[in-house]
Coordinates of C-alpha atoms in Angstrom, one line a residue:
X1 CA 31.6 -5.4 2.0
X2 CA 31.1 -5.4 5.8
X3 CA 27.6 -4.4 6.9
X4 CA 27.7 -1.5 8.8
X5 CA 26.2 -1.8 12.6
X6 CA 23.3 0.5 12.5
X7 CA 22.3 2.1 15.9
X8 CA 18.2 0.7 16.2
X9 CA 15.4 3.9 16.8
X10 CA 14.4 4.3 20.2
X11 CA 11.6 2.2 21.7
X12 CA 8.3 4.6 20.7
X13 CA 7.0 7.1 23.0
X14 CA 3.8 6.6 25.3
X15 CA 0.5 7.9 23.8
X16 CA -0.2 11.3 23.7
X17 CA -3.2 11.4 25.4
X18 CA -4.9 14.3 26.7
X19 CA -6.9 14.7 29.9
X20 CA -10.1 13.4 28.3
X21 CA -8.8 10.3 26.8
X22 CA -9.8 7.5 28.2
X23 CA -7.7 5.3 30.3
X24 CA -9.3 2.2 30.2
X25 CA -8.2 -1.3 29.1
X26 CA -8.8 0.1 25.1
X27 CA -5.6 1.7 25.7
X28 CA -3.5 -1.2 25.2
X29 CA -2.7 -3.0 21.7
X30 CA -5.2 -6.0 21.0
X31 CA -4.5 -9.1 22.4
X32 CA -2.2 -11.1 20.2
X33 CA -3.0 -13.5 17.9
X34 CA -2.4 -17.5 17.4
X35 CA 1.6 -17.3 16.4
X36 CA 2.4 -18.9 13.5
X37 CA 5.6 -19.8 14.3
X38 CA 4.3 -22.5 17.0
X39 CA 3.3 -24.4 13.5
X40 CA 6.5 -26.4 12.9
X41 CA 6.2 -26.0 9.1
X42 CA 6.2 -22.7 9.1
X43 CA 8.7 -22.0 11.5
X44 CA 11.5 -24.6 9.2
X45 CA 10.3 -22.5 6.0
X46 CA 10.9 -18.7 7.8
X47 CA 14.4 -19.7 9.4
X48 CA 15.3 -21.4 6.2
X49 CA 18.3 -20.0 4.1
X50 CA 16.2 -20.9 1.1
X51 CA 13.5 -17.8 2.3
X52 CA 12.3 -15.9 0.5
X53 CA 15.4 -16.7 -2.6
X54 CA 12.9 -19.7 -3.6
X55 CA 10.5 -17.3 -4.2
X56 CA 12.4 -14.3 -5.5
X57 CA 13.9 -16.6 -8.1
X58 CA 10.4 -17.3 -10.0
X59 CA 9.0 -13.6 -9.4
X60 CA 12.6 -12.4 -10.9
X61 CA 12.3 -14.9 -13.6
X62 CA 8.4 -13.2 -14.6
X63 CA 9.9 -10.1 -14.0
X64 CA 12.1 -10.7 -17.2
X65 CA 9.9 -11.9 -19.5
X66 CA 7.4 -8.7 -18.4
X67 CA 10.3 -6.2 -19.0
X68 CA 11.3 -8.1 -22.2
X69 CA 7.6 -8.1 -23.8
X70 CA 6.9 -4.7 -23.1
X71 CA 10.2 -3.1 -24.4
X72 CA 10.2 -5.6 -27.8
X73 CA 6.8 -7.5 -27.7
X74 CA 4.1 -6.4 -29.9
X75 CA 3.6 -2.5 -29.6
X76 CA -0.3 -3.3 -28.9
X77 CA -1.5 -3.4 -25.6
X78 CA -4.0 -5.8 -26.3
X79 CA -1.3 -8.5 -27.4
X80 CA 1.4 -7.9 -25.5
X81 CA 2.0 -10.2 -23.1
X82 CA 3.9 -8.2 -20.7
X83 CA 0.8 -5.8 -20.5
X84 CA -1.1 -8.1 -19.7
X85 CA 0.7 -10.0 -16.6
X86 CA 1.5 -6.5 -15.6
X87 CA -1.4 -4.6 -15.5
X88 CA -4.4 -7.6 -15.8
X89 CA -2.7 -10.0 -13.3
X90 CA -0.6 -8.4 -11.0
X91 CA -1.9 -5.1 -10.3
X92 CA -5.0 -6.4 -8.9
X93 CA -3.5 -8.7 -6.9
X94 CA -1.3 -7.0 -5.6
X95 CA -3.3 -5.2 -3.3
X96 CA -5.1 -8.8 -2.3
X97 CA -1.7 -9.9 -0.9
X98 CA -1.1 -6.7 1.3
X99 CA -4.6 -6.9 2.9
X100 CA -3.5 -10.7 3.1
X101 CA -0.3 -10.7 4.2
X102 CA 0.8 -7.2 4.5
X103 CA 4.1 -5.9 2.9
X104 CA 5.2 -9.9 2.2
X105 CA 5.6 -8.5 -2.0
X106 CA 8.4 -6.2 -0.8
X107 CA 10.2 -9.5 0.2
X108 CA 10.1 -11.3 -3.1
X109 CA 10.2 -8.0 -5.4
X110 CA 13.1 -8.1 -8.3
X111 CA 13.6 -4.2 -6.8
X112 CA 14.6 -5.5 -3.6
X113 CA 16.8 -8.2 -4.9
X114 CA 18.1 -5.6 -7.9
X115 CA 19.6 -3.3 -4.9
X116 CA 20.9 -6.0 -2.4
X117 CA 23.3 -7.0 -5.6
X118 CA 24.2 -3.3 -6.2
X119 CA 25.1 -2.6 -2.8
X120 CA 27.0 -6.2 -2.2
X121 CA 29.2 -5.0 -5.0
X122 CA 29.9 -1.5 -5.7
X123 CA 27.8 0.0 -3.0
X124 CA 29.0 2.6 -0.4
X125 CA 26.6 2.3 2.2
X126 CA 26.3 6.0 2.8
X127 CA 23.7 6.6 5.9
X128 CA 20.2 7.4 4.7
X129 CA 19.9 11.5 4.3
X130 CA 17.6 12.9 6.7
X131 CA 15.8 14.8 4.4
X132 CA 14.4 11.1 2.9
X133 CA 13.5 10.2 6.6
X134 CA 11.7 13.5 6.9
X135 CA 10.0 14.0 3.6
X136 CA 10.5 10.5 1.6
X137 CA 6.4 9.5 2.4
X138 CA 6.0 13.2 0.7
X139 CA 8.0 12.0 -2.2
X140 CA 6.0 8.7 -2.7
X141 CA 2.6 10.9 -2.1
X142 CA 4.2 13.3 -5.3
X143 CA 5.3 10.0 -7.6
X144 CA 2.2 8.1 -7.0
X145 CA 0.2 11.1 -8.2
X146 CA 2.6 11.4 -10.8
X147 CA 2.4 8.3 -12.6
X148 CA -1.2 8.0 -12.2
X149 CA -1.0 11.5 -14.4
X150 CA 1.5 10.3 -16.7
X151 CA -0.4 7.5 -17.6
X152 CA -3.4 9.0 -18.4
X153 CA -1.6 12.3 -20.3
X154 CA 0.7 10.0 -21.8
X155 CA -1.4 6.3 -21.7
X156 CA 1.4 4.5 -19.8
X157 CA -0.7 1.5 -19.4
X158 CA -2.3 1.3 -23.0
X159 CA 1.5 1.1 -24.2
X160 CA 3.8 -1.4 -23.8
X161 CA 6.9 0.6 -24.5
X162 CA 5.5 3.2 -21.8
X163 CA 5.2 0.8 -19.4
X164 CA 8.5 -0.6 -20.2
X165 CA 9.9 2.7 -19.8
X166 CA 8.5 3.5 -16.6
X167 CA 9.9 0.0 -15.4
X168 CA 13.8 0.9 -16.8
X169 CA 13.0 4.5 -14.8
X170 CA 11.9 2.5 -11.6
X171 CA 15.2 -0.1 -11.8
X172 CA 17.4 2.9 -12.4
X173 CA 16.6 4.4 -9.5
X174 CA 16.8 1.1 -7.8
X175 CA 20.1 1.2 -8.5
X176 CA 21.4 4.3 -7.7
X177 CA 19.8 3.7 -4.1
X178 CA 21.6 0.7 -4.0
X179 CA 25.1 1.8 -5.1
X180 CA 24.9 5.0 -2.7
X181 CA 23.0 4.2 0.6
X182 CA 22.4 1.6 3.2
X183 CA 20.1 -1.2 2.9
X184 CA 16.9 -1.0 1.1
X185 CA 16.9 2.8 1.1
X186 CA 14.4 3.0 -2.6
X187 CA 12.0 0.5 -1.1
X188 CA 11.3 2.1 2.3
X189 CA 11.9 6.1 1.5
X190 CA 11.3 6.4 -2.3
X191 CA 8.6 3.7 -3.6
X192 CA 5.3 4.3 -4.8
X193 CA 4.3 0.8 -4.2
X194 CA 5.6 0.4 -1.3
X195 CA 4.1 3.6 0.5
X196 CA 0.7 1.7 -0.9
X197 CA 1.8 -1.2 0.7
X198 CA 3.0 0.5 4.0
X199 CA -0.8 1.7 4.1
X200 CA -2.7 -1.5 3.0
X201 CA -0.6 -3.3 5.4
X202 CA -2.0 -1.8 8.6
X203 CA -5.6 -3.7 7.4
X204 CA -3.7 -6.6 7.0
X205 CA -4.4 -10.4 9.1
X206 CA -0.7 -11.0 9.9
X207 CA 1.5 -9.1 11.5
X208 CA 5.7 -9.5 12.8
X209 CA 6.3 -8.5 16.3
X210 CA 9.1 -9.0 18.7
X211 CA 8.3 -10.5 22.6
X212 CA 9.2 -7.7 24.7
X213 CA 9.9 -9.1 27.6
X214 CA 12.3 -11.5 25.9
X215 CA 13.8 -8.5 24.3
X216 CA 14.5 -6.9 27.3
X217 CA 16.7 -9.7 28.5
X218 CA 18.7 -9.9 24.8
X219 CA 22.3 -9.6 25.0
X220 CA 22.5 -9.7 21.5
X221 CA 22.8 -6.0 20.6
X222 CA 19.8 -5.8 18.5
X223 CA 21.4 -8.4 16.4
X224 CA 17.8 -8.7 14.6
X225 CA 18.0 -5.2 13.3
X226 CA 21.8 -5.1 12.5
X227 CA 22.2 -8.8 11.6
X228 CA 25.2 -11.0 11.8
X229 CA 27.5 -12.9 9.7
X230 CA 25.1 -15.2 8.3
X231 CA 22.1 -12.7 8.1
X232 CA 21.8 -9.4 6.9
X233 CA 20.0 -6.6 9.2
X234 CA 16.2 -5.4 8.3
X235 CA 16.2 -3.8 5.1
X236 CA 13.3 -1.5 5.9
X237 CA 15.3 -0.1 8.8
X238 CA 12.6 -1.5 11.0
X239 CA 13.7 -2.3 14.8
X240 CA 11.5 -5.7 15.6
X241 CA 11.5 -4.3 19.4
X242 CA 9.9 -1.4 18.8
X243 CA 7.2 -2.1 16.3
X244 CA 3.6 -0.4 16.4
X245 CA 2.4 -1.3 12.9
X246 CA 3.4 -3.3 10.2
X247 CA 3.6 -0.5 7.5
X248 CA 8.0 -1.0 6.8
X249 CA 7.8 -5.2 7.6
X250 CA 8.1 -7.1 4.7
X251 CA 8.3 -10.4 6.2
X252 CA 11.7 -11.3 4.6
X253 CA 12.2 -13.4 8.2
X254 CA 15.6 -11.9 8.5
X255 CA 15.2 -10.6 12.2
X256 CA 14.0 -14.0 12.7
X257 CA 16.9 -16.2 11.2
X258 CA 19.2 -13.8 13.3
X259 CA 16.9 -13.6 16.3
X260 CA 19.9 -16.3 19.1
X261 CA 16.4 -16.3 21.8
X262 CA 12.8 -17.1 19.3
X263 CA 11.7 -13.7 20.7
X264 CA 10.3 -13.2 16.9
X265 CA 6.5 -13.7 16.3
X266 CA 4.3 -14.3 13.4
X267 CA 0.5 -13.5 14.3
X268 CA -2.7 -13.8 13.1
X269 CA -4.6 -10.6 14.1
X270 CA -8.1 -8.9 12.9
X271 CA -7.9 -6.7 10.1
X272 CA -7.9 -3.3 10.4
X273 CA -6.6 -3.8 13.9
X274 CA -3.7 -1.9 13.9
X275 CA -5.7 0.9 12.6
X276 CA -7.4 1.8 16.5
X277 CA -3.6 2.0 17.8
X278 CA -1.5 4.1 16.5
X279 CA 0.1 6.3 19.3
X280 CA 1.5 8.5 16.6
X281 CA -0.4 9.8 13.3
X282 CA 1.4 10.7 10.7
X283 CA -0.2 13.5 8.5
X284 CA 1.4 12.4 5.3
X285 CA 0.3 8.8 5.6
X286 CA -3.6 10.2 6.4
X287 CA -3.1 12.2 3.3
X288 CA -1.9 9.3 1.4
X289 CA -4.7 7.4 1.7
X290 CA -7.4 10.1 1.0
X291 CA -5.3 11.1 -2.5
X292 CA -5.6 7.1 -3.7
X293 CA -9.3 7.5 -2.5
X294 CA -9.4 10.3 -5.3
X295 CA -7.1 8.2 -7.5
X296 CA -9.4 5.4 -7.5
X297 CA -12.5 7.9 -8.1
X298 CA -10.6 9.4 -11.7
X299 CA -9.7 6.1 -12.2
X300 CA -13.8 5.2 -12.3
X301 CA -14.3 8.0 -13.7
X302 CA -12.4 8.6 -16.8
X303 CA -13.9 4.8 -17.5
X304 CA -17.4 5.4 -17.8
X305 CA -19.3 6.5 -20.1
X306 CA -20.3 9.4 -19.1
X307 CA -16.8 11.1 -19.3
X308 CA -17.0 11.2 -22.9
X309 CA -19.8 13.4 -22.6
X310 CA -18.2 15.8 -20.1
X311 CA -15.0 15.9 -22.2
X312 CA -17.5 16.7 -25.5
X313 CA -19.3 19.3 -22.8
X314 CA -16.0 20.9 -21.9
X315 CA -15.6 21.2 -25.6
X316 CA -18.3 22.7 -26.6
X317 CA -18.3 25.2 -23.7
X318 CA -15.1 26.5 -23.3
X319 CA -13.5 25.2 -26.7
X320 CA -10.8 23.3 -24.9
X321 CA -9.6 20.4 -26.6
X322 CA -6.8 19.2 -25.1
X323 CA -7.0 16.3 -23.1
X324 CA -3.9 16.7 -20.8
X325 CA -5.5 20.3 -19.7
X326 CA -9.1 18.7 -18.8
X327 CA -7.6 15.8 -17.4
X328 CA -5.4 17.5 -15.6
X329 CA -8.0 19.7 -13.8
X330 CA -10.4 16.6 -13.2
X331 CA -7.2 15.1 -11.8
X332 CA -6.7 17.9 -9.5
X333 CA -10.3 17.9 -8.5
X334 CA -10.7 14.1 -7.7
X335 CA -7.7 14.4 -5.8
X336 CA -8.3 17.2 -3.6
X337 CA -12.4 16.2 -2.6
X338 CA -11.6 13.4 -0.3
X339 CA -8.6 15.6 1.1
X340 CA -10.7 18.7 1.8
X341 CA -13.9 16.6 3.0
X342 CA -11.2 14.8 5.7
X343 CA -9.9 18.3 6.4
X344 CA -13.8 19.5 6.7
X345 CA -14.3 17.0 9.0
X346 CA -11.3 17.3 11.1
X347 CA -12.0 20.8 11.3
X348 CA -15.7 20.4 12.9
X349 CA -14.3 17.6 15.3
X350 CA -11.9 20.3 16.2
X351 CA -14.8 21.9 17.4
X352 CA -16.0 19.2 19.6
X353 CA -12.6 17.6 21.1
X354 CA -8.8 18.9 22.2
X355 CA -7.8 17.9 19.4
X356 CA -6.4 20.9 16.4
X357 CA -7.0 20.2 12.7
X358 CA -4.4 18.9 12.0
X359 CA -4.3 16.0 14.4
X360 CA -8.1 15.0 13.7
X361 CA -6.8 15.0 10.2
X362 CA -3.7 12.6 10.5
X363 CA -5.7 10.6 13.4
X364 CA -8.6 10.0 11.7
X365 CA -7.3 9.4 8.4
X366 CA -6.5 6.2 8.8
X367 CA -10.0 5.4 9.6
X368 CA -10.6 5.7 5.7
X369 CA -7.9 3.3 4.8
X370 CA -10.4 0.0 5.1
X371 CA -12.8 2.3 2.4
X372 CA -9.5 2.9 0.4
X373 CA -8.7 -0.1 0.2
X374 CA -12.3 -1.8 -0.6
X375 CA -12.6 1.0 -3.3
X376 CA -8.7 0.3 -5.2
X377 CA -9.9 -3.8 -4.8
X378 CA -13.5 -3.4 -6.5
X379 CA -11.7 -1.2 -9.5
X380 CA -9.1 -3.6 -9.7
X381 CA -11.2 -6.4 -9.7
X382 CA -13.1 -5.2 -12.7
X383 CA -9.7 -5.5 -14.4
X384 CA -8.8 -9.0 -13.3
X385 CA -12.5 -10.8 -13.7
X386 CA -13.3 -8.7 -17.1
X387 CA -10.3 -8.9 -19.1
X388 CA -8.7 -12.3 -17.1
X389 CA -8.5 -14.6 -19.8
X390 CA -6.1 -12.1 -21.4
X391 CA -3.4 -13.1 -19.3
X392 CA -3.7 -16.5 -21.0
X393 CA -4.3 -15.7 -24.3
X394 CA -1.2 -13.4 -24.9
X395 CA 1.0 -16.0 -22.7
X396 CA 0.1 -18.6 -25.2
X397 CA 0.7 -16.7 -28.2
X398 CA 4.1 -16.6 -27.6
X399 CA 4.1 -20.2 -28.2
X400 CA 2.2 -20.0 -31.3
X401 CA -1.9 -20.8 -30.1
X402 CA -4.0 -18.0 -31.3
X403 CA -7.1 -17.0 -29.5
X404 CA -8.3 -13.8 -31.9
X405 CA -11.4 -12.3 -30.9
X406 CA -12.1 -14.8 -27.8
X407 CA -13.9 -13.4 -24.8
X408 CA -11.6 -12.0 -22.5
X409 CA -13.6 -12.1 -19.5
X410 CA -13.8 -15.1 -16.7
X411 CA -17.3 -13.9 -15.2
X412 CA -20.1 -12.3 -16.2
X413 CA -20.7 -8.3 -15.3
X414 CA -23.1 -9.0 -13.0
X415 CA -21.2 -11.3 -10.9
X416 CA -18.2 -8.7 -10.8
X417 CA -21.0 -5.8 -9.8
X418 CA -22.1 -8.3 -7.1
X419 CA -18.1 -8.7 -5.8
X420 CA -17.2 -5.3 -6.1
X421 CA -20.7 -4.2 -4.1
X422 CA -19.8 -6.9 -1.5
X423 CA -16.2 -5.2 -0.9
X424 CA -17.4 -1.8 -1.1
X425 CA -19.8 -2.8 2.2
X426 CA -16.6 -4.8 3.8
X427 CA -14.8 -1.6 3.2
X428 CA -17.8 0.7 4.4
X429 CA -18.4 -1.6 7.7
X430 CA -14.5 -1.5 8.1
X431 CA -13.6 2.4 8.1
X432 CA -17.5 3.3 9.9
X433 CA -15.7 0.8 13.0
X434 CA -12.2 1.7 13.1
X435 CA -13.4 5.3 13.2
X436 CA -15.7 4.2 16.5
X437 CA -12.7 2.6 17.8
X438 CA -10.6 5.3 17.3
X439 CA -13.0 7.6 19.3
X440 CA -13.5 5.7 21.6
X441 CA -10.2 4.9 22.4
X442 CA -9.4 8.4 22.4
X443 CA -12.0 10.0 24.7
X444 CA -13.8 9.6 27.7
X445 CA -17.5 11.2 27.4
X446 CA -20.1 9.8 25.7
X447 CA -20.6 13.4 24.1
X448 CA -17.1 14.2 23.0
X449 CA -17.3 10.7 21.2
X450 CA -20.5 11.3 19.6
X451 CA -19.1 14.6 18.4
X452 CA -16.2 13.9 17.3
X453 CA -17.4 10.9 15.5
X454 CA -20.1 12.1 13.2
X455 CA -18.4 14.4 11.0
X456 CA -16.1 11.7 10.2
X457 CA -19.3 9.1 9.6
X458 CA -20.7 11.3 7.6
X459 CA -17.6 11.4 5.0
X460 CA -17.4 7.8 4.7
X461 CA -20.6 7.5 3.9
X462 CA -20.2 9.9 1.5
X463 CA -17.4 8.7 -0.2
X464 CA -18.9 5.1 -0.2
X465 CA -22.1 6.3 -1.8
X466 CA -19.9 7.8 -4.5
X467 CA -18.5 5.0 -5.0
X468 CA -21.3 2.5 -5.4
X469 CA -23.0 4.8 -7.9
X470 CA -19.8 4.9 -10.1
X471 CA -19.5 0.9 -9.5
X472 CA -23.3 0.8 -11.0
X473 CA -22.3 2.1 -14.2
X474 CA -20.8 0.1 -17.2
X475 CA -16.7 0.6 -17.5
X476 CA -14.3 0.6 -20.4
X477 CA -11.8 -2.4 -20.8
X478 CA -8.1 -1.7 -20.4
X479 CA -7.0 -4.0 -23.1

């Protein structure tokens, strides 16, 4: 089926500044970085044919033998192979590769490559419905929160056949995207991973960006965002001309295969770069990345020690015993503290700029993304260096070699306190910055800065402290 020609969004709006911003050279994007493509290898391996299919074939292949394990493998976590490559190996990395190299999964995920087949072969490509392009970051805010729920309520992660589920839920709605809208419609509007990913991506050290002033001479009629014969358009409806931030480019190289004048760049930048720029805040993407914040701190939370005893308090004091109820409230508190200390915040800044609520709130917001992300790496990594060797172990049973009651982990607890500390400062340093930047950028005065910046400092601090105390205490294994 023909690809349908796609008219590109317009080229973004100036800045909305306000009479106090100020207009200095800090108004302009940073300067660009070394671009990649002037390195010959990497400019043959992004226009070849062969990107990214080489590397979707061995993720799809994994993907497989994940899916497979957890729907008929051994119905214990702790021997199930599929849990183990699922929740041990990839889920911390995943995060290392967006900080790395932004949204570059999203190029190489089966999803992706499950709903290009569905829509090469039965699919209608319907337009996207507005109300995904209005709300769809809403709907990824609800799922992520959902499945973080479900898994604790339901112990999604502790069960293969859970997680296998959850996976056959994910593909089916991979394919009804597919079958009834354009383009990658699931991974842009409807994914919990990649709204993660959009986020994480702004911190990231590469970045895709278009020459403008080759752009302005194209011909072509935005032949990088509608593609041609040979190339298919950008799946994450992403105009290359246009770009501000990096949070819809997964670096699938199509817009640079299609691209008839090299206008396309590949850049090196400094992380958390992007994050001083952005000429239009989005409040649902601030109030993304404080509700992971809070997901991270229930995460912690529910595995230390200490939440035993406040479950056996809650007990004893109110006679509740249902576990879905308390976790349910401690869910909806975790959640909501980072969102009402950003809204506290925004709304003493309010006091001290032009700015409303609101705006401090979806500005400023992304200031806490560095500390969000330091925060999901050092949980994560507990994972990944304490249980490790479990990837291995339950790989090579399949294959007959036996590793009962070997030590799981690949360093000692100390070593992963020292990593996880050394992140949460990278994190700490990262947010503390990017919210100077972001001030200011934003205003002229030396006063207005100063007040508008310390109720922000003040959270960050905050929610860093909190988080080195929790990282201090011992935590549960998964498997």
């Amino acid at each position: 089926m023909a690809t349908p020609t796609l008219t590109p969004p317009p080229p973004a709006d100036l800045p909305d500044l306000d009479p106090d911003v100020d207009p200095g050279p800090d108004l302009t994007p940073p300067r660009p970085g070394r671009n990649l493509m002037t390195i010959p290898w990497v400019a043959r391996t992004l226009r070849s044919g062969w990107y990214p299919k080489i590397l979707q074939i061995p993720v799809a292949a994994v993907f497989g033998l994940v899916a497979y394990q957890l729907l008929v493998g051994p119905d214990s976590a702790h021997d199930n192979a599929g849990t183990a490559l699922m929740w041990v190996l990839w889920w911390p990395v995943i995060p290392i590769v967006f900080v790395l190299l932004g949204r570059f999964w999203c190029a190489v995920c089966p999803f992706g490559a499950i709903s290009d087949f569905v829509q090469r072969w039965v699919g209608v490509n319907r337009p996207v419905p507005n109300f995904l392009k209005n709300y769809g970051i809403w709907i990824i805010d609800a799922s992520f929160l959902a499945i973080t729920w479900a898994d604790h309520v339901w112990g999604v992660v502790e069960s293969p056949w859970g997680s296998g589920v959850l996976l056959l839920i994910l593909t089916t709605a991979v394919i009804a995207s597919g079958a009834l809208f354009q383009r990658r419609t699931f991974c842009r509007y409807l994914c919990f991973l990649g709204g993660l990913s959009g986020n994480y991506a702004r911190v990231g050290m590469v970045e895709l960006r278009a020459d403008t002033g080759i752009c302005k001479t194209c011909k072509a009629r935005a032949v990088c965002y509608n593609g041609n014969d040979k190339v298919a358009g950008c799946p994450l409806f992403t105009f290359p001309r246009t770009m501000e931030d990096s949070a819809n480019c997964n670096l699938c190289a199509n817009c640079i295969k299609a691209c008839p004048n090299d206008a396309i760049q590949v850049r090196l930048r400094k992380p958390t770069s992007e994050l001083w720029f952005i000429t239009k805040p989005k409040l649902e993407q601030s109030y993304l990345a404080m509700a992971i914040m809070g997901i991270v701190l229930i995460q912690n939370i529910t595995m230390l020690e200490v939440w035993n005893d406040f479950l056996a308090w809650i007990e004893s004091t109110t006679g509740i015993t249902s576990y879905a109820v308390i976790f349910t409230a401690a869910f909806a508190v975790a959640v909501t503290v980072p969102v009402a200390l950003l809204a506290l915040a925004s709304r003493v800044a309010a006091g001290a700029n032009l700015e409303d609520t609101k705006m401090n709130f979806a500005r400023f917001g992304y200031a806490l993304i560095p500390l969000d992300v330091a925060g999901h790496l050092a949980h994560n990594l507990f994972h990944l260096l304490a249980e490790g060797k479990s990837v291995f172990y339950t790989v090579a049973a399949l294959f007959g070699r036996q590793s009962a009651g070997a030590d799981a982990a690949l360093v000692s607890t100390g070593t992963i306190q020292v990593l996880q500390f050394v992140l949460l400062a990278l994190g700490l340093a990262g947010s503390i910055y990017t919210a100077r930047r972001i001030a200011h950028r934003r205003y002229r005065t030396v006063a207005r800065r100063r007040a508008t910046l310390a109720p922000f400092l003040v959270i960050i601090v905050l929610l860093g402290a909190i988080n080195v105390w929790m990282f201090l205490l011992p935590m549960a294994h998964r498997m």
